[in-house]
Amino acid sequence: MTEELIDQSPPPDPDPIQTPNSNSIIHPRRVPFEHGLIPIQKLVFTDPIQALAPIKQKLAASATNNRVGSAAISDALLISVDNARLVLETLGSVLHCENDPLVLAQKSEEVDSVGADLRDLILFLYIQSYKKLLPRTHKDSAAVADVWPSTSAFDGYLSALSPIQLVRSNSRRFMPSPADEEAHQLSYLHKHITNIITLLSEHVEGEGDESLVLSMESFEHIGFLVHYGDKGSGVPSLSQATPFFANSDPDMPAVPVPASQVNDWLLKDIASALETISDRISGKENGTSDQDAGMAESGVSLNKVSSNERGPCIIEGVSKTSLFKQASDLKGRSVKVANCHDSVIYLLAPLRYATVYGCSDSTIVLGAAGKAVRVEHCERVHVIAATKRICIANCRECVFFLGVNQRPLIVGDNHKLQVAPYNTFYSHLEEHMTEVGIEPTINKWNESLALGAVDPHDSLSHPTGASDKQSEPASCVGPDQLTTFLIPNWFAGEAVGSTKDNPFPLPDAYKAVQQTNLKNLEETRQSLRETPLEENRKRELITAFHMHFKDWLYATGNIRQLYCLQGD
């Protein structure tokens, strides 16, 4: 049933910047801009180059092998040690080098001990000045609102209090398209790449432009922000894609090149990529956009799964149905779930990054996200996730069932959030967790960190003093309210994995209640088996059970899952 809906959707648009010589095209790394921004006001510099030059010097003085830990970061940035550790953990989740010790660190003490490469840290701090692209409304907002209602009991109250309510107008807001986001990030890089190169460069004897040079090693760190070619296109490193170091002898240290030369080259390439993608966006605006095409294809109910080699798999507009995807379906191993309503979505795969945006009245099960999960602008959504880290922003009445290795981050305008221990499993879960590096013995589901109620990275204006307010913290689901979420056997006909139970140990209080409930259930079963009943009374009892179960299926909407299972 679900697959038919998806197959009727329009095919994914061609990549906006594909060319025959795609290895020569520069792209922004989207991950730092999407998962690497921290809403701590002290990290947002009005003039990054002026602020970071002395900070870099101070950090360099305390660095060991060019790496700095949380204590040095805390001292240099005048932030708490906890926030300094948050900086390291966030940086580790978005680094471009998978072999960096910070990426491999599992525990908080390991993160503190290995620290971050100073050059990566400086680039990370620099992009905290980035302003995200605002979400946009669909041109037929009234029709969309009928499919994805965004009102709740909070709306009348919040409209008088919160500037964030501007983002939640009466019409559903859509994520900016991947092309729009890429153009926005390229514009930012074009404006700031000169400063970024200056911060990575070294002073040598000479005059004018010759006095500032960039080594090949430092140049490679620009790979934190950009890359050439498409994923898997065969470009081994950033330096090999440019003329400065491409023919360097691997056994000999490369000669540093003037920073001005690198700057001119990157400016030219970024401007060229920006012009190409801007032309592509202009063409779309004169024709049909991604979201409009989906709407036209299926009336108002947009239901689309799309993917390309570089970007994430995008699942959008799923409404009033169940959707199942496994590893073979999720090509990019990163996923975005957007504007889904009244549905159950199973993404049972080893993922890198996952974003859930603008969803309502749904349950979303994320298999194993080894880097980060971000949930934003959602209402009355249940998210079940095994992940390294999670950020929750601007959500209402949502419940998060978490197996998470780092403290959950709560930012922005949130209301009535709840967190709970991870409460499900599927047969390949432990295999997927091992593949992406999630540790089941570490679960910080109840150690959430609430930061500012205003995100300094959005493009909205906020009243004076709003940035000082803290985000509303999440409360914990009580032990007597936690139930195990059972995942249907979607893997029928395939090899069964080894996971037989929840791999994250439950806290003692939750485990005790679960054991009591199981004991009571077994006693009830035993009592029913042993109670002598005539055949007609047994039939009446069975009929009553079936009727109550059927009523529950309809009342909870779970009846739809049975239909979807039959259809599949």
Coordinates of C-alpha atoms in Angstrom, one line a residue:
M1 CA 0.0 0.0 0.0
T2 CA 2.6 2.5 1.0
E3 CA 5.0 1.5 -1.7
E4 CA 2.3 2.2 -4.3
L5 CA 1.9 5.7 -3.0
I6 CA 5.6 6.4 -3.1
D7 CA 6.1 4.9 -6.6
Q8 CA 3.4 7.2 -8.0
S9 CA 5.4 10.3 -6.8
P10 CA 7.5 12.2 -9.2
P11 CA 11.1 11.0 -9.6
P12 CA 13.8 13.0 -7.7
D13 CA 15.0 16.0 -9.5
P14 CA 18.4 15.8 -11.1
D15 CA 21.2 17.0 -8.9
P16 CA 21.2 20.8 -9.3
I17 CA 24.9 21.0 -10.0
Q18 CA 25.7 17.8 -11.9
T19 CA 28.1 18.4 -14.8
P20 CA 30.2 16.0 -16.9
N21 CA 33.2 17.1 -14.9
S22 CA 31.6 16.9 -11.5
N23 CA 34.9 16.4 -9.7
S24 CA 35.7 20.1 -10.4
I25 CA 32.6 21.3 -8.7
I26 CA 32.9 22.5 -5.1
H27 CA 30.1 21.8 -2.6
P28 CA 29.6 22.9 1.0
R29 CA 29.6 20.2 3.6
R30 CA 26.1 20.5 4.9
V31 CA 26.6 18.6 8.1
P32 CA 28.3 21.3 10.1
F33 CA 25.6 23.8 9.2
E34 CA 22.8 21.4 9.9
H35 CA 24.0 19.6 13.0
G36 CA 27.0 21.6 14.3
L37 CA 25.4 24.9 15.5
I38 CA 25.1 25.4 19.2
P39 CA 22.8 28.1 20.6
I40 CA 25.2 29.5 23.2
Q41 CA 25.4 33.3 22.8
K42 CA 29.1 33.5 23.8
L43 CA 30.0 31.3 20.8
V44 CA 28.3 33.7 18.3
F45 CA 30.8 36.4 17.3
T46 CA 29.6 39.6 15.5
D47 CA 33.1 39.8 13.9
P48 CA 34.5 36.3 13.9
I49 CA 38.0 37.2 12.5
Q50 CA 38.6 39.8 15.2
A51 CA 37.3 37.7 18.0
L52 CA 38.9 34.4 17.0
A53 CA 42.4 35.6 16.2
P54 CA 43.3 36.2 19.9
I55 CA 41.3 33.1 21.0
K56 CA 43.4 31.0 18.6
Q57 CA 46.6 32.4 20.1
K58 CA 45.4 31.6 23.6
L59 CA 44.3 28.1 22.7
A60 CA 47.6 27.5 20.9
A61 CA 49.6 28.4 24.0
S62 CA 47.9 25.6 25.9
A63 CA 47.7 23.0 23.1
T64 CA 49.4 19.7 23.2
N65 CA 50.3 18.3 19.7
N66 CA 48.0 21.0 18.3
R67 CA 45.0 19.6 20.3
V68 CA 43.0 21.4 23.0
G69 CA 40.7 19.9 25.7
S70 CA 37.6 21.2 27.4
A71 CA 39.4 23.0 30.2
A72 CA 41.4 25.1 27.7
I73 CA 38.2 25.8 25.7
S74 CA 36.3 26.8 28.8
D75 CA 39.1 29.2 29.8
A76 CA 39.5 30.8 26.4
L77 CA 35.8 31.2 25.6
L78 CA 34.7 32.0 29.2
I79 CA 32.1 29.3 29.2
S80 CA 31.4 26.5 31.6
V81 CA 33.3 23.2 31.4
D82 CA 30.0 21.4 30.6
N83 CA 29.5 23.7 27.7
A84 CA 33.1 23.3 26.6
R85 CA 32.5 19.6 26.6
L86 CA 29.3 20.1 24.5
V87 CA 31.5 22.0 22.0
L88 CA 33.8 19.0 21.7
E89 CA 31.0 16.5 21.5
T90 CA 29.2 18.5 18.8
L91 CA 32.4 19.1 16.8
G92 CA 33.1 15.4 17.0
S93 CA 29.7 14.6 15.5
V94 CA 30.3 16.7 12.4
L95 CA 34.0 16.3 11.7
H96 CA 35.0 15.3 8.2
C97 CA 37.8 13.0 9.3
E98 CA 36.4 9.7 10.5
N99 CA 39.8 8.7 12.0
D100 CA 40.1 11.7 14.2
P101 CA 40.5 10.7 17.9
L102 CA 37.6 13.0 18.8
V103 CA 35.3 11.1 16.5
L104 CA 36.3 7.7 18.0
A105 CA 35.9 8.9 21.6
Q106 CA 32.9 7.2 23.3
K107 CA 32.9 8.5 26.9
S108 CA 32.9 12.0 28.3
E109 CA 36.3 11.5 29.9
E110 CA 37.7 10.3 26.5
V111 CA 36.4 13.4 24.8
D112 CA 38.1 15.6 27.4
S113 CA 41.4 13.7 27.1
V114 CA 41.7 13.6 23.3
G115 CA 40.4 17.1 22.7
A116 CA 40.1 18.7 19.3
D117 CA 42.5 19.7 16.6
L118 CA 42.9 23.5 17.0
R119 CA 42.3 24.2 13.3
D120 CA 39.0 22.2 13.3
L121 CA 37.9 23.9 16.5
I122 CA 38.6 27.4 15.0
L123 CA 36.6 26.6 11.9
F124 CA 33.8 25.2 14.1
L125 CA 33.7 28.3 16.2
Y126 CA 33.8 30.5 13.1
I127 CA 30.6 29.0 11.6
Q128 CA 28.7 29.7 14.8
S129 CA 28.0 33.0 13.2
Y130 CA 26.0 31.3 10.4
K131 CA 22.3 32.3 10.1
K132 CA 20.1 29.5 8.9
L133 CA 17.7 29.9 6.0
L134 CA 14.1 30.5 7.2
P135 CA 11.5 27.9 6.5
R136 CA 9.0 28.8 3.7
T137 CA 5.3 28.3 3.3
H138 CA 3.7 26.4 0.5
K139 CA 2.0 28.5 -2.2
D140 CA -1.3 26.8 -1.4
S141 CA -1.0 27.1 2.4
A142 CA -4.8 26.7 3.0
A143 CA -4.8 23.3 1.3
V144 CA -1.7 22.2 3.1
A145 CA -3.1 23.2 6.4
D146 CA -6.0 20.8 5.8
V147 CA -3.6 17.9 5.5
W148 CA -1.1 18.9 8.2
P149 CA -3.0 20.9 10.9
S150 CA -0.5 22.9 13.0
T151 CA -2.8 24.4 15.6
S152 CA -2.9 23.2 19.2
A153 CA -4.1 24.3 22.6
F154 CA -1.0 26.4 23.0
D155 CA -1.4 28.6 19.9
G156 CA -3.6 31.3 21.4
Y157 CA -1.4 31.6 24.5
L158 CA 1.9 31.5 22.7
S159 CA 1.1 34.0 20.1
A160 CA 1.1 36.7 22.8
L161 CA 4.3 35.6 24.3
S162 CA 6.8 34.1 21.9
P163 CA 8.5 35.5 18.8
I164 CA 9.1 31.9 17.7
Q165 CA 5.3 31.8 17.1
L166 CA 6.1 33.7 13.9
V167 CA 7.7 30.5 12.6
R168 CA 4.5 28.6 13.4
S169 CA 1.9 30.5 11.4
N170 CA -1.4 29.1 10.6
S171 CA 0.0 27.4 7.5
R172 CA 2.5 24.6 7.6
R173 CA 6.1 25.6 7.0
F174 CA 8.3 23.6 4.8
M175 CA 12.0 22.9 5.1
P176 CA 14.0 24.9 2.6
S177 CA 14.8 22.7 -0.4
P178 CA 18.3 21.1 -0.6
A179 CA 19.2 23.5 -3.5
D180 CA 18.1 26.5 -1.5
E181 CA 20.1 25.4 1.5
E182 CA 23.2 24.7 -0.6
A183 CA 23.0 28.1 -2.2
H184 CA 22.7 29.8 1.2
Q185 CA 25.7 27.9 2.5
L186 CA 27.8 28.7 -0.6
S187 CA 26.9 32.4 -0.2
Y188 CA 28.1 32.3 3.4
L189 CA 31.3 30.6 2.4
H190 CA 31.9 33.1 -0.4
K191 CA 31.6 35.9 2.0
H192 CA 33.8 34.4 4.8
I193 CA 36.3 32.2 3.0
T194 CA 39.0 34.9 3.1
N195 CA 38.8 35.2 6.9
I196 CA 38.8 31.4 7.2
I197 CA 41.9 31.0 5.2
T198 CA 43.6 33.8 7.2
L199 CA 42.9 32.0 10.5
L200 CA 44.4 28.8 9.1
S201 CA 47.5 30.5 7.7
E202 CA 50.9 31.1 9.1
H203 CA 53.1 34.2 9.0
V204 CA 56.5 33.9 7.4
E205 CA 59.2 36.3 6.4
G206 CA 58.3 38.3 3.3
E207 CA 56.4 41.3 2.0
G208 CA 52.7 41.7 1.2
D209 CA 50.8 38.6 0.1
E210 CA 54.0 36.5 0.4
S211 CA 54.1 36.8 4.2
L212 CA 51.0 34.7 4.8
V213 CA 51.2 31.0 3.7
L214 CA 49.0 27.9 4.0
S215 CA 50.5 24.4 4.5
M216 CA 48.9 21.4 2.8
E217 CA 48.1 20.0 6.2
S218 CA 46.2 23.2 7.2
F219 CA 44.5 23.3 3.8
E220 CA 43.1 19.9 4.3
H221 CA 41.2 21.2 7.3
I222 CA 39.1 23.4 5.0
G223 CA 37.6 20.0 4.1
F224 CA 35.6 20.5 7.3
L225 CA 33.5 23.0 5.3
V226 CA 33.8 22.1 1.6
H227 CA 34.5 19.2 -0.7
Y228 CA 35.0 18.7 -4.4
G229 CA 33.0 16.3 -6.5
D230 CA 30.2 14.0 -5.4
K231 CA 30.3 11.4 -2.7
G232 CA 32.2 8.4 -3.9
S233 CA 33.4 10.2 -7.0
G234 CA 37.0 9.2 -6.4
V235 CA 38.5 12.5 -5.2
P236 CA 40.8 11.3 -2.4
S237 CA 41.3 14.6 -0.5
L238 CA 40.8 18.3 -0.8
S239 CA 44.4 19.0 -1.6
Q240 CA 44.3 16.5 -4.5
A241 CA 41.4 18.4 -6.1
T242 CA 43.3 21.7 -6.4
P243 CA 46.5 22.7 -8.3
F244 CA 48.5 23.7 -5.3
F245 CA 49.3 20.3 -3.8
A246 CA 47.8 17.8 -6.3
N247 CA 51.2 16.5 -7.5
S248 CA 53.0 16.7 -4.2
D249 CA 55.4 13.8 -3.4
P250 CA 53.7 11.8 -0.6
D251 CA 57.1 11.1 0.9
M252 CA 58.1 14.7 1.0
P253 CA 56.5 17.6 2.9
A254 CA 54.7 19.9 0.5
V255 CA 55.8 23.5 0.2
P256 CA 53.3 26.0 1.7
V257 CA 51.6 28.2 -0.8
P258 CA 50.6 31.9 -0.5
A259 CA 47.3 32.2 1.3
S260 CA 46.2 34.8 -1.3
Q261 CA 46.6 32.2 -4.1
V262 CA 44.4 29.7 -2.2
N263 CA 41.9 32.4 -1.5
D264 CA 41.6 33.4 -5.1
W265 CA 41.2 29.8 -6.2
L266 CA 38.5 29.0 -3.7
L267 CA 36.6 32.3 -4.3
K268 CA 36.5 31.5 -8.0
D269 CA 35.2 28.0 -7.5
I270 CA 32.6 28.9 -4.9
A271 CA 31.4 31.8 -7.1
S272 CA 31.1 29.3 -10.1
A273 CA 29.2 26.7 -8.0
L274 CA 26.9 29.4 -6.6
E275 CA 26.1 30.8 -10.1
T276 CA 25.3 27.3 -11.3
I277 CA 23.0 26.4 -8.5
S278 CA 21.3 29.9 -8.5
D279 CA 20.5 29.4 -12.2
R280 CA 19.0 26.0 -11.2
I281 CA 16.9 27.5 -8.5
S282 CA 15.7 30.4 -10.7
G283 CA 14.6 27.8 -13.3
K284 CA 12.6 26.0 -10.6
E285 CA 10.9 29.2 -9.4
N286 CA 9.7 29.8 -13.0
G287 CA 8.4 26.3 -13.2
T288 CA 7.5 23.8 -10.5
S289 CA 9.2 23.4 -7.1
D290 CA 10.0 20.1 -5.4
Q291 CA 7.1 20.4 -3.0
D292 CA 4.7 21.7 -5.6
A293 CA 5.5 18.9 -8.0
G294 CA 4.6 16.4 -5.2
M295 CA 1.4 18.2 -4.5
A296 CA 0.4 18.3 -8.1
E297 CA 1.0 14.6 -8.5
S298 CA -1.1 13.4 -5.6
G299 CA -3.6 16.2 -5.0
V300 CA -2.7 17.8 -1.7
S301 CA -1.4 14.7 0.0
L302 CA 2.3 14.8 -0.8
N303 CA 4.1 11.5 -0.3
K304 CA 7.6 11.3 -1.6
V305 CA 10.9 9.5 -1.0
S306 CA 13.8 10.9 -2.8
S307 CA 17.6 10.5 -2.7
N308 CA 20.8 11.5 -4.5
E309 CA 24.4 10.6 -4.1
R310 CA 25.4 13.6 -2.1
G311 CA 22.4 14.6 -0.1
P312 CA 20.3 12.7 2.4
C313 CA 17.3 10.5 1.6
I314 CA 14.2 12.8 2.0
I315 CA 10.9 11.4 3.2
E316 CA 8.2 14.0 3.1
G317 CA 4.5 14.4 3.2
V318 CA 3.6 10.9 4.5
S319 CA 0.1 11.2 5.8
K320 CA -2.3 8.7 7.4
T321 CA -0.3 5.6 6.6
S322 CA 2.7 3.4 7.8
L323 CA 6.0 3.5 6.0
F324 CA 8.9 1.1 6.4
K325 CA 12.4 1.6 5.1
Q326 CA 15.5 -0.6 5.7
A327 CA 19.2 -0.2 4.9
S328 CA 18.9 -1.1 1.2
D329 CA 16.3 1.7 0.8
L330 CA 18.3 4.5 2.4
K331 CA 21.1 5.2 0.0
G332 CA 22.8 8.2 1.6
R333 CA 22.7 6.7 5.1
S334 CA 21.5 10.1 6.2
V335 CA 17.8 10.8 6.2
K336 CA 15.3 13.8 6.6
V337 CA 11.7 13.2 7.5
A338 CA 9.7 16.3 6.8
N339 CA 6.0 17.4 7.1
C340 CA 4.6 13.9 7.9
H341 CA 1.2 13.7 9.7
D342 CA -0.7 11.0 11.5
S343 CA 1.6 8.2 10.4
V344 CA 4.0 5.6 11.8
I345 CA 7.4 5.6 10.1
Y346 CA 10.0 2.9 10.6
L347 CA 13.5 3.6 9.4
L348 CA 15.2 0.4 10.5
A349 CA 18.7 1.0 9.2
P350 CA 22.2 2.1 10.3
L351 CA 22.2 5.8 9.7
R352 CA 24.7 8.6 10.0
Y353 CA 22.5 11.7 10.5
A354 CA 18.7 12.0 10.8
T355 CA 16.5 15.1 10.8
V356 CA 12.8 15.1 11.7
Y357 CA 11.1 18.4 10.7
G358 CA 7.6 19.8 10.9
C359 CA 5.9 16.5 11.7
S360 CA 2.7 16.0 13.8
D361 CA 0.7 13.3 15.4
S362 CA 3.1 10.6 14.3
T363 CA 5.5 7.9 15.6
I364 CA 8.9 7.8 14.1
V365 CA 11.3 4.9 14.8
L366 CA 14.9 5.6 13.9
G367 CA 17.1 2.5 13.7
A368 CA 20.6 3.5 14.7
A369 CA 21.9 7.0 14.0
G370 CA 25.7 7.0 14.7
K371 CA 26.3 10.7 14.4
A372 CA 23.4 12.9 15.4
V373 CA 19.6 13.3 15.3
R374 CA 17.8 16.6 15.1
V375 CA 14.1 17.0 15.8
E376 CA 12.6 20.4 15.0
H377 CA 9.2 22.1 14.8
C378 CA 7.3 18.9 15.6
E379 CA 4.0 18.5 17.5
R380 CA 2.6 15.5 19.3
V381 CA 5.2 13.2 17.8
H382 CA 6.8 10.2 19.5
V383 CA 10.4 9.6 18.4
I384 CA 12.1 6.3 19.3
A385 CA 15.8 6.6 18.5
A386 CA 19.1 4.8 19.3
T387 CA 21.8 7.4 18.6
K388 CA 25.0 9.0 19.6
R389 CA 23.5 12.4 20.2
I390 CA 20.1 14.2 19.7
C391 CA 19.1 17.9 19.6
I392 CA 15.4 18.8 20.1
A393 CA 14.3 22.3 19.0
N394 CA 11.0 24.1 19.0
C395 CA 8.7 21.1 19.7
R396 CA 5.5 20.7 21.5
E397 CA 3.9 17.8 23.4
C398 CA 6.4 15.3 22.0
V399 CA 7.8 12.2 23.7
F400 CA 11.3 10.9 23.1
F401 CA 12.2 7.3 23.9
L402 CA 16.0 7.4 23.8
G403 CA 19.1 5.2 23.8
V404 CA 21.6 8.1 23.6
N405 CA 25.3 8.1 24.4
Q406 CA 25.6 11.9 25.0
R407 CA 23.3 14.3 26.8
P408 CA 20.2 15.2 24.8
L409 CA 20.2 18.9 23.9
I410 CA 17.0 20.9 24.2
V411 CA 16.9 24.3 22.6
G412 CA 14.4 26.9 21.5
D413 CA 10.7 27.3 22.2
N414 CA 9.6 23.9 23.5
H415 CA 6.5 23.0 25.5
K416 CA 5.5 19.8 27.4
L417 CA 8.3 17.6 26.2
Q418 CA 8.9 14.2 27.8
V419 CA 11.9 11.8 27.7
A420 CA 11.9 8.1 28.5
P421 CA 14.3 5.1 28.2
Y422 CA 14.6 3.4 24.9
N423 CA 11.6 0.9 24.6
T424 CA 11.9 -1.2 21.5
F425 CA 14.1 -3.5 19.4
Y426 CA 14.2 -5.2 16.0
S427 CA 16.2 -8.2 15.0
H428 CA 19.1 -6.2 13.3
L429 CA 19.3 -3.4 15.9
E430 CA 22.5 -4.5 17.7
E431 CA 24.2 -5.2 14.3
H432 CA 23.2 -1.7 13.2
M433 CA 24.4 -0.1 16.4
T434 CA 27.7 -1.8 16.2
E435 CA 28.1 -0.7 12.6
V436 CA 27.7 3.0 13.4
G437 CA 29.4 3.0 16.8
I438 CA 26.6 3.4 19.4
E439 CA 27.4 2.0 22.8
P440 CA 24.4 0.2 24.5
T441 CA 25.9 0.5 28.0
I442 CA 25.8 4.3 27.9
N443 CA 22.3 5.8 28.0
K444 CA 22.0 9.5 29.1
W445 CA 18.3 9.8 28.2
N446 CA 17.4 11.5 31.5
E447 CA 20.4 13.9 31.5
S448 CA 19.1 16.4 29.0
L449 CA 20.7 19.9 28.8
A450 CA 18.3 22.8 28.2
L451 CA 20.0 25.8 26.5
G452 CA 18.5 29.1 25.3
A453 CA 14.9 29.6 24.3
V454 CA 16.0 31.7 21.4
D455 CA 18.3 30.3 18.7
P456 CA 20.9 32.9 17.7
H457 CA 21.4 31.1 14.4
D458 CA 17.9 31.8 13.1
S459 CA 17.2 34.8 10.9
L460 CA 14.4 36.2 13.1
S461 CA 14.6 39.3 15.2
H462 CA 14.0 38.8 18.9
P463 CA 12.9 41.3 21.6
T464 CA 15.6 42.6 24.0
G465 CA 16.3 40.1 26.8
A466 CA 14.8 37.1 24.9
S467 CA 18.2 35.5 24.5
D468 CA 18.6 35.3 28.3
K469 CA 15.6 32.9 28.7
Q470 CA 16.2 29.2 29.1
S471 CA 14.4 26.5 27.0
E472 CA 11.7 24.7 29.0
P473 CA 13.3 21.4 30.2
A474 CA 11.8 18.0 29.5
S475 CA 10.1 15.9 32.2
C476 CA 10.6 12.1 32.5
V477 CA 7.9 9.6 31.6
G478 CA 7.1 7.7 34.8
P479 CA 8.0 4.0 35.2
D480 CA 4.3 3.0 35.4
Q481 CA 3.7 4.8 32.0
L482 CA 6.5 3.2 30.0
T483 CA 5.4 0.3 27.7
T484 CA 7.4 -1.7 25.2
F485 CA 6.8 -0.6 21.6
L486 CA 6.5 -3.6 19.4
I487 CA 7.8 -3.4 15.8
P488 CA 6.0 -5.5 13.3
N489 CA 8.1 -8.2 11.5
W490 CA 8.9 -6.2 8.5
F491 CA 11.9 -8.4 7.7
A492 CA 9.8 -11.4 6.7
G493 CA 11.5 -13.5 4.1
E494 CA 15.0 -12.1 5.0
A495 CA 17.7 -13.3 7.3
V496 CA 16.8 -12.7 10.9
G497 CA 19.2 -10.7 13.1
S498 CA 20.4 -11.7 16.5
T499 CA 18.7 -9.0 18.6
K500 CA 16.0 -10.6 20.9
D501 CA 15.4 -7.8 23.4
N502 CA 16.1 -4.1 24.1
P503 CA 19.9 -3.7 24.1
F504 CA 19.8 -0.7 26.4
P505 CA 19.3 -1.8 30.0
L506 CA 16.3 -0.3 31.7
P507 CA 16.8 1.7 34.9
D508 CA 15.9 -0.3 38.0
A509 CA 12.6 1.4 38.7
Y510 CA 11.4 0.9 35.1
K511 CA 12.6 -2.7 35.0
A512 CA 10.7 -3.5 38.3
V513 CA 7.5 -2.1 36.9
Q514 CA 7.9 -4.0 33.7
Q515 CA 8.6 -7.2 35.5
T516 CA 5.5 -6.6 37.7
N517 CA 3.3 -6.0 34.6
L518 CA 4.6 -9.2 32.9
K519 CA 3.9 -11.1 36.1
N520 CA 0.4 -9.8 36.4
L521 CA -0.2 -10.6 32.7
E522 CA 0.9 -14.1 33.1
E523 CA -1.2 -14.6 36.3
T524 CA -4.2 -13.3 34.4
R525 CA -3.6 -15.7 31.6
Q526 CA -3.2 -18.5 34.0
S527 CA -6.4 -17.6 35.8
L528 CA -8.3 -17.5 32.5
R529 CA -7.0 -20.9 31.5
E530 CA -7.9 -22.4 34.9
T531 CA -11.4 -20.9 35.2
P532 CA -14.0 -23.5 34.4
L533 CA -16.4 -21.9 31.8
E534 CA -19.0 -23.4 29.5
E535 CA -18.3 -23.2 25.8
N536 CA -20.8 -20.4 25.2
R537 CA -19.3 -18.3 28.1
K538 CA -15.8 -18.9 26.6
R539 CA -17.0 -17.6 23.3
E540 CA -18.6 -14.5 24.9
L541 CA -15.3 -13.8 26.7
I542 CA -13.3 -14.2 23.6
T543 CA -15.7 -12.0 21.7
A544 CA -15.5 -9.3 24.4
F545 CA -11.7 -9.4 24.3
H546 CA -11.8 -9.0 20.5
M547 CA -14.2 -6.1 20.6
H548 CA -12.2 -4.2 23.2
F549 CA -9.0 -4.8 21.2
K550 CA -10.7 -3.6 18.0
D551 CA -12.0 -0.5 19.8
W552 CA -8.4 0.1 21.0
L553 CA -7.0 -0.3 17.5
Y554 CA -9.5 2.3 16.1
A555 CA -9.1 4.7 19.0
T556 CA -5.3 4.8 18.7
G557 CA -5.1 4.7 14.9
N558 CA -3.2 1.4 15.0
I559 CA -5.8 -0.3 12.8
R560 CA -4.1 1.5 9.9
Q561 CA -0.9 -0.4 10.6
L562 CA -2.7 -3.7 10.2
Y563 CA -4.1 -2.6 6.8
C564 CA -0.6 -1.5 5.8
L565 CA 0.9 -4.8 6.9
Q566 CA -1.7 -6.7 4.8
G567 CA -1.0 -4.5 1.8
D568 CA 2.7 -5.1 2.0

